[in-house]
Amino acid sequence: MAVRTELLKNIRSVEPYVPGEQPQEKVIKLNTNENPYPPAPGVQAALDSLDPADFRLYPDPTSSVLVRSLADYYGVREEQVFVGVGSDDVLSLCFLTFFNSEKPILFPDITYSFYKVWAELYRIPYECPRLDGDFRIVKEDYYRENGGIIFPNPNAPTAIYEELYFIEDILEHNRDSIVIVDEAYVDFAGRSAMELIGKYDNLIVTQTFSKARSMAGMRIGYAISNPDLIRCLNDVKYSFNSYTMSRAALICGAAAVKDRKYLEETVRKIKETRERAKKELVDLGFELTDSQANFLFARHPRYDAGKLFEELKKANIYVRHWEGKKISQYLRITVGTDEEMDVLFDFLRKQLF
Ligand code: PMP
């Protein structure tokens, strides 16, 4: 039965974000930028300590164990840390909390496609300055009047990282706007903008446990900023859903944060594989950006990316491909283990030559 037009006129209609596939069968999964290695060993012990009898109780709404562990890790005050169900949850609440101007918010034309979805969902006006011919953000495009700014660093899906002077320049030119730097992939790149938090009261930095910490399935993300902006974010969170983080996520997350060495070791392995993968792909004739993330953004001048994507899929190798005008000839390939990447390279070698 079709919904009548009288009803439709008051229904919010949105074009949703399309997440990458999560196939149930075993495939070489290089399509959603997950980490191929398990989380820190302490996470198992944390899980073992869970008592299902406690599940009848709500979790701590302040998420204090996790907030405390992140505050200790970064050397900031607990009042400077906000946690949520993945950085998608944190970012979505940031849009709701901080982007309430009549002026358009700004984010790059090629970037994390969820930004546009949230802007539409919350009816926030937005403009999308173009990346340059090398897929880099043009910082001067962010000097104009705006209702807020958000971009990932490294950017996605381009994988390009900008140094801190670049971020600082955007902050300097936007003292009266909130600037959100989405650092989902920063562990694979360089310095984090977190060190600028004390200097710029308009800066919010978000990160996630989904990539470098190998915990996409636990759904943990966080924002670090000054206590005033974190308080505003918490006020909106408590107006929306007080108990966002499950008991399991809270204690597993806190356990993962304790193991700095494990994180560094996992990141080192992924960066090593990434650098080898860049060389292999160049040898195969691909052109790619200088990725500083845990994925590669690559095109082959002689092979249609859409076709290659389908052929890879038939061979049970999943990568990501979008139809967007400027990026339709590119594939985004997550960096897996060396063994997984070898399966990809062997397939490409046979397919392309
Ligand atoms: N930001 C960027 C740039 C991303 O690519 C992703 C992952 N899709 C996210 C945020 C959200 O990740 P999560 O919700 O798993 O923390």
JSON list of N, CA and C in Angstrom, two decimals, residues 35 37 187-188 212 261-275 335 338:
[
{"chain": "A", "resi": 35, "resn": "ASN", "atom": "N", "xyz": [40.87, -2.55, 10.17]},
{"chain": "A", "resi": 35, "resn": "ASN", "atom": "CA", "xyz": [42.24, -2.98, 10.45]},
{"chain": "A", "resi": 35, "resn": "ASN", "atom": "C", "xyz": [42.30, -4.50, 10.33]},
{"chain": "A", "resi": 37, "resn": "TYR", "atom": "N", "xyz": [44.36, -6.52, 11.66]},
{"chain": "A", "resi": 37, "resn": "TYR", "atom": "CA", "xyz": [44.91, -7.16, 12.86]},
{"chain": "A", "resi": 37, "resn": "TYR", "atom": "C", "xyz": [43.91, -7.07, 14.01]},
{"chain": "A", "resi": 187, "resn": "ASP", "atom": "N", "xyz": [46.45, 8.36, 12.78]},
{"chain": "A", "resi": 187, "resn": "ASP", "atom": "CA", "xyz": [47.51, 7.51, 13.33]},
{"chain": "A", "resi": 187, "resn": "ASP", "atom": "C", "xyz": [48.44, 6.98, 12.24]},
{"chain": "A", "resi": 188, "resn": "PHE", "atom": "N", "xyz": [47.93, 6.88, 11.01]},
{"chain": "A", "resi": 188, "resn": "PHE", "atom": "CA", "xyz": [48.73, 6.36, 9.90]},
{"chain": "A", "resi": 188, "resn": "PHE", "atom": "C", "xyz": [49.47, 7.49, 9.19]},
{"chain": "A", "resi": 212, "resn": "ALA", "atom": "N", "xyz": [43.00, 2.47, 13.54]},
{"chain": "A", "resi": 212, "resn": "ALA", "atom": "CA", "xyz": [44.27, 2.05, 14.13]},
{"chain": "A", "resi": 212, "resn": "ALA", "atom": "C", "xyz": [44.07, 1.11, 15.32]},
{"chain": "A", "resi": 261, "resn": "LYS", "atom": "N", "xyz": [51.84, 0.60, 23.13]},
{"chain": "A", "resi": 261, "resn": "LYS", "atom": "CA", "xyz": [52.85, -0.13, 22.34]},
{"chain": "A", "resi": 261, "resn": "LYS", "atom": "C", "xyz": [52.20, -0.96, 21.24]},
{"chain": "A", "resi": 262, "resn": "TYR", "atom": "N", "xyz": [51.11, -1.61, 21.60]},
{"chain": "A", "resi": 262, "resn": "TYR", "atom": "CA", "xyz": [50.43, -2.46, 20.62]},
{"chain": "A", "resi": 262, "resn": "TYR", "atom": "C", "xyz": [49.90, -1.61, 19.45]},
{"chain": "A", "resi": 263, "resn": "LEU", "atom": "N", "xyz": [49.35, -0.46, 19.79]},
{"chain": "A", "resi": 263, "resn": "LEU", "atom": "CA", "xyz": [48.83, 0.45, 18.76]},
{"chain": "A", "resi": 263, "resn": "LEU", "atom": "C", "xyz": [49.97, 0.85, 17.81]},
{"chain": "A", "resi": 264, "resn": "GLU", "atom": "N", "xyz": [51.09, 1.23, 18.40]},
{"chain": "A", "resi": 264, "resn": "GLU", "atom": "CA", "xyz": [52.22, 1.69, 17.57]},
{"chain": "A", "resi": 264, "resn": "GLU", "atom": "C", "xyz": [52.73, 0.57, 16.67]},
{"chain": "A", "resi": 265, "resn": "GLU", "atom": "N", "xyz": [52.76, -0.65, 17.21]},
{"chain": "A", "resi": 265, "resn": "GLU", "atom": "CA", "xyz": [53.25, -1.79, 16.44]},
{"chain": "A", "resi": 265, "resn": "GLU", "atom": "C", "xyz": [52.30, -2.11, 15.27]},
{"chain": "A", "resi": 266, "resn": "THR", "atom": "N", "xyz": [51.00, -2.09, 15.54]},
{"chain": "A", "resi": 266, "resn": "THR", "atom": "CA", "xyz": [50.01, -2.37, 14.49]},
{"chain": "A", "resi": 266, "resn": "THR", "atom": "C", "xyz": [50.09, -1.30, 13.39]},
{"chain": "A", "resi": 267, "resn": "VAL", "atom": "N", "xyz": [50.19, -0.06, 13.81]},
{"chain": "A", "resi": 267, "resn": "VAL", "atom": "CA", "xyz": [50.28, 1.03, 12.84]},
{"chain": "A", "resi": 267, "resn": "VAL", "atom": "C", "xyz": [51.55, 0.89, 11.99]},
{"chain": "A", "resi": 268, "resn": "ARG", "atom": "N", "xyz": [52.65, 0.52, 12.64]},
{"chain": "A", "resi": 268, "resn": "ARG", "atom": "CA", "xyz": [53.91, 0.34, 11.91]},
{"chain": "A", "resi": 268, "resn": "ARG", "atom": "C", "xyz": [53.76, -0.72, 10.81]},
{"chain": "A", "resi": 269, "resn": "LYS", "atom": "N", "xyz": [53.12, -1.84, 11.17]},
{"chain": "A", "resi": 269, "resn": "LYS", "atom": "CA", "xyz": [52.95, -2.93, 10.19]},
{"chain": "A", "resi": 269, "resn": "LYS", "atom": "C", "xyz": [52.09, -2.45, 9.01]},
{"chain": "A", "resi": 270, "resn": "ILE", "atom": "N", "xyz": [51.04, -1.74, 9.30]},
{"chain": "A", "resi": 270, "resn": "ILE", "atom": "CA", "xyz": [50.14, -1.30, 8.23]},
{"chain": "A", "resi": 270, "resn": "ILE", "atom": "C", "xyz": [50.85, -0.28, 7.32]},
{"chain": "A", "resi": 271, "resn": "LYS", "atom": "N", "xyz": [51.63, 0.60, 7.94]},
{"chain": "A", "resi": 271, "resn": "LYS", "atom": "CA", "xyz": [52.35, 1.59, 7.12]},
{"chain": "A", "resi": 271, "resn": "LYS", "atom": "C", "xyz": [53.39, 0.90, 6.23]},
{"chain": "A", "resi": 272, "resn": "GLU", "atom": "N", "xyz": [54.01, -0.13, 6.76]},
{"chain": "A", "resi": 272, "resn": "GLU", "atom": "CA", "xyz": [55.01, -0.87, 5.95]},
{"chain": "A", "resi": 272, "resn": "GLU", "atom": "C", "xyz": [54.33, -1.52, 4.75]},
{"chain": "A", "resi": 273, "resn": "THR", "atom": "N", "xyz": [53.21, -2.17, 5.01]},
{"chain": "A", "resi": 273, "resn": "THR", "atom": "CA", "xyz": [52.46, -2.82, 3.92]},
{"chain": "A", "resi": 273, "resn": "THR", "atom": "C", "xyz": [51.97, -1.78, 2.92]},
{"chain": "A", "resi": 274, "resn": "ARG", "atom": "N", "xyz": [51.54, -0.63, 3.44]},
{"chain": "A", "resi": 274, "resn": "ARG", "atom": "CA", "xyz": [51.05, 0.44, 2.56]},
{"chain": "A", "resi": 274, "resn": "ARG", "atom": "C", "xyz": [52.15, 0.90, 1.60]},
{"chain": "A", "resi": 275, "resn": "GLU", "atom": "N", "xyz": [53.34, 1.09, 2.13]},
{"chain": "A", "resi": 275, "resn": "GLU", "atom": "CA", "xyz": [54.43, 1.58, 1.28]},
{"chain": "A", "resi": 275, "resn": "GLU", "atom": "C", "xyz": [54.80, 0.54, 0.22]},
{"chain": "A", "resi": 335, "resn": "VAL", "atom": "N", "xyz": [44.35, -1.08, 3.14]},
{"chain": "A", "resi": 335, "resn": "VAL", "atom": "CA", "xyz": [45.59, -1.84, 3.33]},
{"chain": "A", "resi": 335, "resn": "VAL", "atom": "C", "xyz": [45.28, -3.01, 4.28]},
{"chain": "A", "resi": 338, "resn": "ASP", "atom": "N", "xyz": [49.94, -8.35, 4.56]},
{"chain": "A", "resi": 338, "resn": "ASP", "atom": "CA", "xyz": [50.78, -8.58, 3.37]},
{"chain": "A", "resi": 338, "resn": "ASP", "atom": "C", "xyz": [50.20, -9.70, 2.52]}
]
